Amino acid sequence: MPQLVLVRKTLRDVRTAAFWIGVALFLTALLDTVIYPSYREQLQGFEVPEFLRGFMGEAEWTSPAGFFQAEFFSWTPLLLITLAIIGATGTLAGEEANGTLDLLLAQPITRTRLVLEKTAGLVIGVVLAALAGMPGFLLGLLLVDVEISAARLLAATLYQVPLTLIFLALSLWASAALPTRGTAAAVAIAAVVVTYFLNMLGASVDLLETPRKLSPFYWTDASRILLYGFQEWVRTGVMLGVSLAFLLLALWSFQRRDIATGAREWRWRPVRALTIAPSPAVRERGAQRAG
Amino acid sequence: MAEPAILTEGLTKDYDGIRALDGLTLRVERGEIFGFLGPNGAGKTTTIRLLLDLIRPTAGRASILGVDCQRRSREARALTGYLPGDLRLYDNLRGREIVALFAGLRDGQVDPVHVARLAERLDLDLSPRAGTYSKGNRQKLGLLLALMHRPPVLILDEPTSGLDPIVQHTVWELLREEAARGTTVFFSSHVMSEVERVCERVGILRAGRLVAVEPVARLLGRSLHRLEVTFAQPPPPGAFDLPQVTELERHNATVWLQTAGGLDQLIKALARYPVVDLRTEQPSLEEILLAYYQEPVEAR
């Protein structure tokens, strides 16, 4: 049975980042829960400005669902996505720049196994970091009285994972296809920023109402889960499907290319990058025809 | 007939239109220590990386013990132990953690007792973090990783580069021991004296082309020597007119000579005059290649 050493190695690589992000989520969840009762009293009757509607989701601002959506679930995926980008760009482009990928791929493992084991390690790291918010909520619910279901909070917490996986797989693809870790991270971060603000602004700007639906953040409104319980099977399926598509692209890109020793040269050749190199069998047939 | 340990046929690699390896056809037999010699940039590392499927060939094919290096690359790599030329390790991991990581990728191929024996043989402490290892200890750890699963084929890219002479000797001894138990050792070097000392046969690569494959004994018979000899009195002109000797220069009682092949006749000729001082110099590999194999290769 495979020892999954690369899963463990990847978890080890992201453990520090995952730990501190987990601490941030725990403290934020605790603080949000504890301050909610006084917050609700202060904001009774307050009209939410239109441009902030994107943070609210479907719930009222002063309801527990609206409050936790606005104060927690609207932005905490960004922390998990940060972890995903750090980890995913480090696994391929990072290891390649460090020169360690060379020795790793000289072992009897396929490139597919390497990518999948590292992805599995990152997913576990993301899930563990995401779950770190739950003890904060539970502790807060013990201290103050808030009418919200712990099970729904857990479902909303886990609902951040499919969204994070999209950007994890996108980063992995960028890491496999682009020459440096910095470039791969920049592309992934740009995608996060654009889609995040597209969703937020789209809530109040009519022009962006349709384009907003292209943003993965649009499909991850945790307030729906906090209000109605988890019914987001289709949305989850779509997000997992998009993640899988990016993962397959990462595998395809990584399979086809040479491994560099140290940092790769920065040469942007999009057409070449997308060209499918002939397989050994095709090359052999060509050589036979030529010779 | 048994498949050779390493076989390449017309192996070619271009990088962005520049030919790094040009139609390499090479056969390395099982159990031999084969030196792959060439100046920096000759294509040695490219060949090794093609054998390990880290890079993909532009044309041609390669196999290890009959296993195709591209189509069955995982199986081919299972048969090899590899030491990269520019060894990079996980600096935050301890030596034993690195060993455990790479042993884990070989799914039960690695015997911990053998690892302990190798570490002892190499005088290598596996407790410190790799980041604190000296260059010599890093290279020893790299060798241990290459040897720990007892591979039938060892592929080593400049294994003694940057090592002090004591560690170099340890490495050479280990390679001879491995060959004695039937392992094929394929190692690249740009140091002539190293391959002379260790190898049975040598392939000489220059600007991406294989220019010769020779037994080391034949190479030794043709090796170049340079001598700087200071005599008590200037020797008479023509004193060293021997077929294999070229007198390069003389200044008063000091003569600079170059000889190709054996030194016996020259030593006897020198001994006819009182010698005050004698120094020898090993010509560079590039000079030897120029002297024996071909005209300078134009930049391509």
Coordinates of C-alpha atoms in Angstrom, one line a residue:
Chain A
M1 CA 0.0 0.0 0.0
P2 CA 1.4 3.4 -0.9
Q3 CA 2.7 5.3 2.1
L4 CA 1.3 8.6 0.9
V5 CA 4.6 10.3 1.9
L6 CA 3.9 13.2 -0.3
V7 CA 0.6 13.9 1.3
R8 CA 2.3 14.0 4.7
K9 CA 5.2 16.1 3.3
T10 CA 2.7 18.6 1.8
L11 CA 0.8 18.9 5.1
R12 CA 4.1 19.5 6.8
D13 CA 5.0 22.2 4.3
V14 CA 1.7 24.1 4.9
R15 CA 1.3 23.4 8.6
T16 CA 2.6 26.8 9.8
A17 CA 0.4 28.8 7.4
A18 CA -2.6 26.6 8.2
F19 CA -2.0 26.9 11.9
W20 CA -2.0 30.7 11.9
I21 CA -4.9 31.0 9.6
G22 CA -6.8 28.5 11.8
V23 CA -6.0 30.7 14.8
A24 CA -7.3 33.8 13.0
L25 CA -10.5 32.0 12.1
F26 CA -11.0 30.7 15.6
L27 CA -10.5 34.1 17.2
T28 CA -12.7 35.8 14.6
A29 CA -15.5 33.3 15.1
L30 CA -15.3 33.6 18.8
L31 CA -15.3 37.4 18.7
D32 CA -18.1 37.6 16.2
T33 CA -20.3 35.3 18.3
V34 CA -19.7 37.1 21.5
I35 CA -20.3 40.6 20.2
Y36 CA -23.4 39.7 18.2
P37 CA -26.1 40.5 20.9
S38 CA -24.8 44.0 21.5
Y39 CA -24.3 44.6 17.8
R40 CA -28.0 43.6 17.1
E41 CA -29.3 46.1 19.6
Q42 CA -27.2 49.0 18.2
L43 CA -28.2 48.4 14.6
Q44 CA -32.0 47.8 15.0
G45 CA -33.7 49.9 12.3
F46 CA -30.4 50.8 10.6
E47 CA -30.7 50.8 6.8
V48 CA -27.9 48.9 5.1
P49 CA -26.3 51.0 2.3
E50 CA -26.8 49.5 -1.1
F51 CA -23.1 49.0 -1.8
L52 CA -22.8 46.8 1.2
R53 CA -25.5 44.4 0.1
G54 CA -23.0 42.0 -1.4
F55 CA -21.6 41.3 2.0
M56 CA -25.0 40.4 3.4
G57 CA -26.2 37.6 1.3
E58 CA -30.0 36.9 1.5
A59 CA -30.4 37.5 5.2
E60 CA -31.2 40.6 7.1
W61 CA -28.1 42.3 8.5
T62 CA -29.3 42.2 12.1
S63 CA -30.3 38.5 11.9
P64 CA -27.7 36.0 13.1
A65 CA -27.4 34.6 9.5
G66 CA -26.9 38.0 8.0
F67 CA -24.4 39.0 10.7
F68 CA -22.3 35.9 10.4
Q69 CA -22.4 36.1 6.6
A70 CA -21.3 39.7 6.6
E71 CA -18.8 39.5 9.4
F72 CA -17.3 36.1 8.9
F73 CA -18.2 34.1 5.8
S74 CA -18.0 37.0 3.4
W75 CA -14.3 37.3 3.8
T76 CA -12.8 34.3 5.6
P77 CA -12.7 32.2 2.4
L78 CA -10.0 34.7 1.4
L79 CA -7.8 33.4 4.2
L80 CA -8.3 29.8 3.1
I81 CA -7.7 30.8 -0.5
T82 CA -4.4 32.5 0.6
L83 CA -3.4 29.2 2.2
A84 CA -4.3 27.3 -1.0
I85 CA -2.3 29.7 -3.2
I86 CA 0.7 29.5 -1.0
G87 CA 0.6 25.7 -0.9
A88 CA -0.3 25.1 -4.5
T89 CA 2.3 27.4 -6.0
G90 CA 4.9 25.9 -3.7
T91 CA 4.2 22.3 -4.7
L92 CA 5.2 22.5 -8.3
A93 CA 6.8 25.8 -9.3
G94 CA 8.2 26.3 -5.8
E95 CA 9.8 22.8 -5.6
E96 CA 11.1 23.3 -9.2
A97 CA 12.7 26.6 -8.3
N98 CA 14.3 25.0 -5.2
G99 CA 15.7 22.2 -7.3
T100 CA 14.0 19.5 -5.2
L101 CA 11.5 18.5 -7.8
D102 CA 14.4 17.0 -9.8
L103 CA 15.3 14.4 -7.2
L104 CA 11.6 13.7 -6.4
L105 CA 10.7 12.9 -10.0
A106 CA 13.8 10.7 -10.4
Q107 CA 12.1 8.3 -8.0
P108 CA 9.7 5.7 -9.4
I109 CA 6.6 7.8 -9.1
T110 CA 4.5 9.2 -11.9
R111 CA 4.0 12.9 -12.3
T112 CA 0.2 12.3 -11.8
R113 CA 0.8 10.6 -8.4
L114 CA 3.0 13.5 -7.4
V115 CA 0.4 16.1 -8.3
L116 CA -2.5 14.1 -6.7
E117 CA -0.7 13.4 -3.5
K118 CA 0.3 17.0 -3.1
T119 CA -3.2 18.1 -3.9
A120 CA -4.6 15.7 -1.3
G121 CA -2.2 17.2 1.3
L122 CA -3.3 20.7 0.5
V123 CA -7.0 19.8 0.6
I124 CA -6.6 18.3 4.1
G125 CA -4.7 21.4 5.2
V126 CA -7.5 23.7 3.9
V127 CA -10.2 21.6 5.5
L128 CA -8.4 21.6 8.9
A129 CA -7.8 25.3 8.8
A130 CA -11.5 25.9 7.8
L131 CA -12.7 23.8 10.7
A132 CA -10.7 25.8 13.2
G133 CA -13.5 28.4 13.1
M134 CA -16.0 25.9 14.6
P135 CA -14.5 25.8 18.1
G136 CA -14.7 29.6 18.2
F137 CA -18.4 29.5 17.3
L138 CA -19.2 26.8 19.8
L139 CA -17.3 28.5 22.6
G140 CA -19.1 31.8 21.7
L141 CA -22.5 30.1 21.8
L142 CA -21.7 28.8 25.2
L143 CA -21.0 32.3 26.4
V144 CA -23.9 34.2 24.8
D145 CA -27.3 33.4 23.6
V146 CA -27.5 33.5 19.8
E147 CA -30.3 31.8 17.9
I148 CA -28.4 29.9 15.3
S149 CA -27.8 26.2 14.7
A150 CA -24.3 24.9 15.3
A151 CA -25.0 22.3 12.6
R152 CA -25.7 25.0 10.1
L153 CA -22.6 26.9 11.2
L154 CA -20.6 23.7 10.5
A155 CA -22.2 23.3 7.1
A156 CA -21.5 26.9 6.2
T157 CA -17.9 26.5 7.5
L158 CA -17.4 23.5 5.2
Y159 CA -19.1 25.2 2.4
Q160 CA -16.0 27.5 2.1
V161 CA -14.0 24.5 1.0
P162 CA -15.4 24.0 -2.5
L163 CA -14.8 27.7 -3.3
T164 CA -11.2 27.4 -2.0
L165 CA -10.7 24.3 -4.1
I166 CA -11.4 26.2 -7.2
F167 CA -8.5 28.6 -6.5
L168 CA -6.3 25.8 -5.2
A169 CA -6.7 24.0 -8.5
L170 CA -6.3 27.2 -10.5
S171 CA -3.0 27.9 -8.6
L172 CA -1.9 24.4 -9.2
W173 CA -2.5 24.8 -12.9
A174 CA -0.7 28.1 -13.0
S175 CA 2.1 26.5 -11.0
A176 CA 2.4 23.7 -13.6
A177 CA 2.1 25.9 -16.6
L178 CA 3.9 29.1 -15.7
P179 CA 7.6 29.5 -15.3
T180 CA 7.9 30.9 -11.8
R181 CA 6.1 30.6 -8.5
G182 CA 5.7 34.3 -8.3
T183 CA 4.0 34.5 -11.7
A184 CA 1.7 31.6 -10.8
A185 CA 0.8 33.2 -7.5
A186 CA 0.2 36.6 -9.2
V187 CA -2.2 35.1 -11.7
A188 CA -4.1 33.3 -8.9
I189 CA -4.3 36.4 -6.7
A190 CA -5.5 38.5 -9.6
A191 CA -8.3 35.9 -10.3
V192 CA -9.3 36.0 -6.6
V193 CA -9.4 39.8 -6.5
V194 CA -11.3 40.3 -9.7
T195 CA -14.0 37.6 -9.0
Y196 CA -14.4 38.8 -5.3
F197 CA -15.1 42.4 -6.2
L198 CA -17.1 41.4 -9.2
N199 CA -19.5 39.6 -6.8
M200 CA -19.5 42.4 -4.2
L201 CA -20.1 45.2 -6.7
G202 CA -22.5 43.1 -8.7
A203 CA -24.9 43.1 -5.7
S204 CA -25.5 46.9 -6.1
V205 CA -24.5 47.7 -9.7
D206 CA -27.1 46.6 -12.3
L207 CA -24.5 46.4 -15.0
L208 CA -22.7 43.7 -13.2
E209 CA -25.7 41.7 -12.2
T210 CA -25.2 39.1 -14.9
P211 CA -21.3 39.0 -15.0
R212 CA -21.5 38.6 -11.2
K213 CA -22.7 35.1 -11.7
L214 CA -19.4 34.1 -13.2
S215 CA -17.7 34.8 -9.9
P216 CA -17.3 31.6 -7.7
F217 CA -18.0 33.9 -4.7
Y218 CA -21.5 34.5 -6.0
W219 CA -22.2 30.8 -5.6
T220 CA -21.0 30.6 -2.1
D221 CA -23.5 32.6 -0.1
A222 CA -23.3 31.0 3.3
S223 CA -26.3 33.0 4.6
R224 CA -28.5 30.6 2.6
I225 CA -27.2 27.7 4.6
L226 CA -27.5 29.6 7.9
L227 CA -31.1 30.4 7.0
Y228 CA -32.4 27.2 5.4
G229 CA -29.9 24.5 6.1
F230 CA -27.6 22.9 3.6
Q231 CA -29.4 22.5 0.2
E232 CA -26.5 23.7 -2.0
W233 CA -25.9 20.3 -3.7
V234 CA -25.9 21.7 -7.3
R235 CA -23.7 24.7 -6.4
T236 CA -21.3 22.4 -4.6
G237 CA -21.2 20.0 -7.5
V238 CA -20.5 22.8 -10.0
M239 CA -17.7 24.2 -7.8
L240 CA -16.1 20.8 -7.4
G241 CA -16.5 20.2 -11.1
V242 CA -14.7 23.5 -11.9
S243 CA -12.0 22.5 -9.4
L244 CA -11.6 19.1 -11.1
A245 CA -11.3 20.8 -14.5
F246 CA -8.5 23.0 -13.3
L247 CA -6.8 20.0 -11.6
L248 CA -7.0 18.0 -14.9
L249 CA -5.5 21.0 -16.7
A250 CA -2.7 21.1 -14.1
L251 CA -2.0 17.4 -14.6
W252 CA -2.0 17.8 -18.4
S253 CA 0.3 20.8 -18.3
F254 CA 2.7 19.1 -15.9
Q255 CA 2.8 15.8 -17.9
R256 CA 3.9 17.5 -21.1
R257 CA 6.8 19.7 -20.0
D258 CA 10.4 19.4 -19.2
I259 CA 11.4 19.7 -15.5
A260 CA 13.9 22.5 -15.0
T261 CA 16.7 22.5 -12.4
G262 CA 16.3 25.7 -10.4
A263 CA 14.2 28.7 -11.6
R264 CA 12.8 28.4 -15.1
E265 CA 13.4 31.0 -17.6
W266 CA 10.5 33.5 -18.0
R267 CA 9.4 33.1 -21.6
W268 CA 5.7 33.6 -22.3
R269 CA 4.7 31.4 -25.2
P270 CA 1.0 30.7 -24.8
V271 CA 0.6 28.9 -28.1
R272 CA 3.5 26.6 -27.3
A273 CA 2.3 26.0 -23.8
L274 CA -1.0 24.8 -25.1
T275 CA 0.4 22.6 -27.8
I276 CA 0.2 19.0 -27.1
A277 CA 3.6 17.4 -27.4
P278 CA 3.6 14.1 -29.3
S279 CA 3.5 11.0 -27.2
P280 CA 6.5 8.6 -27.5
A281 CA 4.3 6.2 -29.6
V282 CA 3.5 9.0 -32.0
R283 CA 7.1 10.1 -32.2
E284 CA 8.1 6.5 -32.9
R285 CA 5.6 6.2 -35.8
G286 CA 6.9 9.5 -37.2
A287 CA 10.5 8.3 -36.9
Q288 CA 9.5 5.0 -38.7
R289 CA 7.9 6.9 -41.5
A290 CA 10.9 9.2 -41.8
G291 CA 13.4 6.5 -41.7
Chain B
M1 CA 21.5 -11.7 -25.4
A2 CA 20.9 -9.7 -22.3
E3 CA 19.7 -6.1 -22.7
P4 CA 22.5 -3.5 -22.1
A5 CA 22.3 -1.5 -18.9
I6 CA 21.8 1.7 -20.8
L7 CA 21.1 2.0 -24.5
T8 CA 20.5 5.2 -26.4
E9 CA 19.6 5.4 -30.0
G10 CA 19.8 8.8 -31.8
L11 CA 18.9 10.6 -28.7
T12 CA 18.5 14.3 -29.4
K13 CA 17.4 17.2 -27.4
D14 CA 16.8 20.8 -28.5
Y15 CA 16.1 23.7 -26.1
D16 CA 14.4 26.6 -27.9
G17 CA 16.0 25.6 -31.2
I18 CA 19.4 25.1 -29.8
R19 CA 20.7 21.5 -30.0
A20 CA 22.0 20.4 -26.6
L21 CA 22.3 16.7 -27.6
D22 CA 22.8 15.5 -31.1
G23 CA 21.9 11.9 -32.0
L24 CA 23.5 10.2 -29.1
T25 CA 23.9 6.4 -29.7
L26 CA 25.5 4.7 -26.8
R27 CA 25.6 1.3 -25.3
V28 CA 26.7 0.7 -21.6
E29 CA 27.0 -2.9 -20.7
R30 CA 25.8 -4.4 -17.4
G31 CA 28.2 -4.3 -14.5
E32 CA 30.7 -1.8 -16.0
I33 CA 31.7 1.6 -14.7
F34 CA 31.2 3.9 -17.6
G35 CA 32.5 7.4 -17.5
F36 CA 30.7 10.1 -19.4
L37 CA 33.3 12.7 -20.0
G38 CA 32.9 16.1 -21.5
P39 CA 33.5 19.8 -20.8
N40 CA 30.7 21.8 -19.1
G41 CA 27.8 22.3 -21.5
A42 CA 28.7 19.2 -23.6
G43 CA 25.3 17.6 -23.0
K44 CA 26.2 15.2 -20.1
T45 CA 23.4 16.4 -17.8
T46 CA 20.9 16.6 -20.6
T47 CA 21.6 12.9 -21.4
I48 CA 21.1 11.9 -17.8
R49 CA 17.9 13.9 -17.4
L50 CA 16.6 12.3 -20.6
L51 CA 17.4 8.8 -19.1
L52 CA 15.3 9.7 -16.1
D53 CA 12.5 11.3 -18.1
L54 CA 12.9 14.6 -16.4
I55 CA 13.0 16.1 -19.9
R56 CA 11.5 14.8 -23.1
P57 CA 13.6 14.0 -26.2
T58 CA 13.3 15.9 -29.4
A59 CA 14.1 12.6 -31.2
G60 CA 15.5 9.2 -30.5
R61 CA 15.0 6.8 -27.6
A62 CA 16.7 5.5 -24.5
S63 CA 16.3 2.4 -22.3
I64 CA 17.6 1.1 -19.0
L65 CA 17.9 -2.6 -18.8
G66 CA 15.6 -2.9 -21.8
V67 CA 12.9 -0.6 -20.2
D68 CA 12.0 2.4 -22.3
C69 CA 12.9 5.6 -20.5
Q70 CA 9.9 7.5 -21.8
R71 CA 7.1 5.0 -22.3
R72 CA 7.8 3.1 -19.1
S73 CA 9.7 5.8 -17.2
R74 CA 8.4 4.8 -13.8
E75 CA 9.7 1.3 -14.2
A76 CA 13.0 2.6 -15.6
R77 CA 13.5 4.9 -12.6
A78 CA 12.7 2.0 -10.2
L79 CA 15.9 0.4 -11.7
T80 CA 18.1 3.4 -11.1
G81 CA 19.7 5.3 -8.3
Y82 CA 20.4 8.9 -9.2
L83 CA 22.6 11.6 -7.8
P84 CA 22.0 15.0 -9.5
G85 CA 24.8 17.3 -10.4
D86 CA 23.3 20.2 -8.4
L87 CA 21.9 18.3 -5.5
R88 CA 19.2 20.3 -3.6
L89 CA 17.7 18.9 -0.5
Y90 CA 14.9 19.9 1.9
D91 CA 16.9 22.1 4.2
N92 CA 14.3 22.0 7.0
L93 CA 14.3 18.2 7.2
R94 CA 16.7 16.1 9.1
G95 CA 18.9 13.6 7.2
R96 CA 16.8 10.7 8.4
E97 CA 13.6 12.4 7.5
I98 CA 14.8 12.9 3.9
V99 CA 15.8 9.2 3.8
A100 CA 12.4 8.2 5.1
L101 CA 10.7 10.5 2.5
F102 CA 12.5 9.0 -0.5
A103 CA 12.4 5.5 0.9
G104 CA 8.6 6.0 1.1
L105 CA 8.5 6.7 -2.6
R106 CA 10.1 3.4 -3.3
D107 CA 7.4 1.3 -1.7
G108 CA 9.3 -1.2 0.4
Q109 CA 12.4 -1.3 -1.8
V110 CA 14.6 0.1 1.0
D111 CA 16.1 -1.9 3.8
P112 CA 16.7 0.2 6.9
V113 CA 19.7 -2.0 7.9
H114 CA 21.3 -1.3 4.6
V115 CA 20.7 2.5 5.1
A116 CA 22.3 2.4 8.5
R117 CA 25.3 0.5 7.0
L118 CA 25.7 3.0 4.2
A119 CA 25.5 5.9 6.6
E120 CA 28.2 4.3 8.7
R121 CA 30.3 3.5 5.7
L122 CA 30.0 7.1 4.5
D123 CA 30.6 8.4 8.1
L124 CA 27.4 10.4 7.8
D125 CA 25.2 11.5 10.8
L126 CA 21.6 11.5 9.7
S127 CA 20.4 13.5 12.7
P128 CA 21.1 17.1 11.7
R129 CA 18.9 19.2 9.4
A130 CA 20.1 19.1 5.8
G131 CA 20.5 22.9 5.8
T132 CA 23.3 22.5 8.3
Y133 CA 25.2 19.9 6.3
S134 CA 28.5 20.8 4.7
K135 CA 28.9 20.3 0.9
G136 CA 30.6 17.0 1.5
N137 CA 27.9 15.7 3.8
R138 CA 25.1 16.8 1.4
Q139 CA 26.8 14.9 -1.4
K140 CA 27.2 11.9 0.9
L141 CA 23.5 12.0 1.7
G142 CA 22.7 12.3 -2.0
L143 CA 24.8 9.2 -2.6
L144 CA 23.1 7.3 0.2
L145 CA 19.7 8.2 -1.4
A146 CA 21.0 6.9 -4.7
L147 CA 22.3 3.6 -3.2
M148 CA 19.9 2.8 -0.5
H149 CA 17.5 0.6 -2.6
R150 CA 20.4 -1.3 -4.2
P151 CA 19.6 -0.3 -7.8
P152 CA 21.1 -2.3 -10.6
V153 CA 22.0 0.9 -12.4
L154 CA 23.5 4.0 -10.8
I155 CA 23.4 7.3 -12.6
L156 CA 25.6 9.9 -11.1
D157 CA 26.0 13.4 -12.4
E158 CA 29.5 14.7 -11.4
P159 CA 29.3 12.9 -8.1
T160 CA 32.6 14.3 -6.7
S161 CA 32.2 17.8 -7.9
G162 CA 33.2 20.3 -5.2
L163 CA 34.3 17.5 -2.7
D164 CA 37.5 17.4 -0.8
P165 CA 40.0 14.7 -1.8
I166 CA 39.2 12.5 1.2
V167 CA 35.5 12.4 0.4
Q168 CA 36.3 11.9 -3.3
H169 CA 38.2 8.8 -2.4
T170 CA 35.3 7.5 -0.3
V171 CA 33.0 8.0 -3.3
W172 CA 35.3 6.2 -5.7
E173 CA 35.7 3.3 -3.3
L174 CA 32.0 3.0 -3.0
L175 CA 31.5 3.0 -6.8
R176 CA 34.1 0.3 -7.2
E177 CA 32.4 -1.8 -4.5
E178 CA 29.0 -1.3 -6.2
A179 CA 30.5 -2.4 -9.5
A180 CA 32.1 -5.4 -7.9
R181 CA 28.6 -6.6 -6.8
G182 CA 27.3 -6.2 -10.3
T183 CA 25.9 -2.7 -10.4
T184 CA 26.3 -0.7 -13.5
V185 CA 27.7 2.7 -12.8
F186 CA 27.2 5.5 -15.3
F187 CA 28.7 8.7 -14.1
S188 CA 29.5 12.0 -15.7
S189 CA 32.6 14.1 -15.1
H190 CA 34.6 16.8 -16.6
V191 CA 37.7 15.7 -14.8
M192 CA 39.9 13.4 -16.9
S193 CA 41.9 12.1 -13.9
E194 CA 38.7 11.0 -12.2
V195 CA 37.5 8.8 -15.0
E196 CA 40.9 7.4 -15.4
R197 CA 40.9 6.3 -11.8
V198 CA 37.5 4.8 -11.7
C199 CA 36.1 3.8 -15.1
E200 CA 36.6 0.9 -17.4
R201 CA 35.3 2.7 -20.5
V202 CA 34.7 6.3 -21.3
G203 CA 32.4 8.0 -23.6
I204 CA 33.5 11.5 -24.7
L205 CA 30.9 14.1 -25.4
R206 CA 31.6 17.4 -27.0
A207 CA 29.1 20.1 -27.9
G208 CA 26.3 17.6 -27.8
R209 CA 28.0 14.9 -29.9
L210 CA 29.7 11.7 -28.9
V211 CA 33.2 11.9 -30.3
A212 CA 34.6 8.7 -28.9
V213 CA 34.0 5.6 -26.7
E214 CA 37.2 4.1 -25.6
P215 CA 38.6 1.8 -22.9
V216 CA 40.3 3.8 -20.2
A217 CA 43.6 1.9 -20.9
R218 CA 43.7 3.3 -24.4
L219 CA 42.9 6.7 -23.2
L220 CA 45.7 6.5 -20.7
G221 CA 48.1 5.5 -23.4
R222 CA 47.3 8.7 -25.2
S223 CA 47.1 11.0 -22.3
L224 CA 48.8 14.3 -22.4
H225 CA 51.5 15.5 -19.9
R226 CA 53.1 18.8 -19.6
L227 CA 56.4 19.2 -17.9
E228 CA 58.4 22.2 -16.8
V229 CA 62.0 21.1 -16.2
T230 CA 64.8 23.2 -14.8
F231 CA 68.3 21.9 -15.5
A232 CA 71.6 22.9 -13.9
Q233 CA 72.8 24.0 -17.3
P234 CA 70.8 24.7 -20.5
P235 CA 70.6 21.4 -22.4
P236 CA 71.7 21.4 -26.0
P237 CA 69.1 22.2 -28.7
G238 CA 67.4 19.0 -30.0
A239 CA 68.2 17.2 -26.8
F240 CA 64.5 16.1 -26.5
D241 CA 63.7 15.3 -30.1
L242 CA 61.4 12.4 -29.5
P243 CA 58.5 11.4 -31.6
Q244 CA 55.9 11.9 -28.9
V245 CA 57.4 15.1 -27.5
T246 CA 56.7 18.6 -28.5
E247 CA 59.1 21.2 -27.1
L248 CA 57.0 24.1 -26.4
E249 CA 59.4 26.7 -25.1
R250 CA 62.8 27.2 -23.4
H251 CA 64.2 30.0 -21.4
N252 CA 67.8 29.7 -20.2
A253 CA 67.9 26.3 -18.3
T254 CA 64.1 25.9 -18.1
V255 CA 62.3 23.8 -20.8
W256 CA 58.6 23.4 -21.2
L257 CA 57.6 20.1 -22.9
Q258 CA 54.4 18.3 -23.8
T259 CA 54.2 14.6 -24.4
A260 CA 51.4 12.4 -25.7
G261 CA 51.5 8.8 -24.6
G262 CA 54.2 7.2 -22.3
L263 CA 56.7 9.1 -20.4
D264 CA 59.5 6.5 -20.3
Q265 CA 61.6 7.7 -23.2
L266 CA 61.3 11.3 -22.2
I267 CA 62.3 10.6 -18.6
K268 CA 65.4 8.8 -19.8
A269 CA 66.3 11.7 -22.1
L270 CA 65.8 14.2 -19.3
A271 CA 68.0 12.1 -17.0
R272 CA 71.0 12.7 -19.2
Y273 CA 71.3 16.2 -17.8
P274 CA 71.3 17.3 -14.2
V275 CA 67.8 18.2 -13.3
V276 CA 67.2 20.9 -10.6
D277 CA 63.4 21.0 -10.6
L278 CA 60.6 19.2 -12.4
R279 CA 56.9 20.1 -12.4
T280 CA 54.1 18.4 -14.2
E281 CA 50.7 19.8 -15.2
Q282 CA 47.5 18.0 -16.3
P283 CA 46.1 19.6 -19.4
S284 CA 42.4 20.5 -19.3
L285 CA 39.9 18.2 -20.8
E286 CA 39.1 20.6 -23.5
E287 CA 42.8 20.7 -24.5
I288 CA 42.9 16.9 -24.6
L289 CA 39.8 16.8 -26.7
L290 CA 41.3 19.3 -29.1
A291 CA 44.5 17.4 -29.3
Y292 CA 42.9 14.0 -30.1
Y293 CA 39.4 14.1 -31.3
Q294 CA 38.6 17.0 -33.6
E295 CA 39.0 20.6 -34.5
P296 CA 37.4 23.2 -32.2
V297 CA 33.6 22.9 -32.4
E298 CA 32.2 26.1 -33.8
A299 CA 29.5 27.8 -31.7
R300 CA 26.1 26.5 -32.7

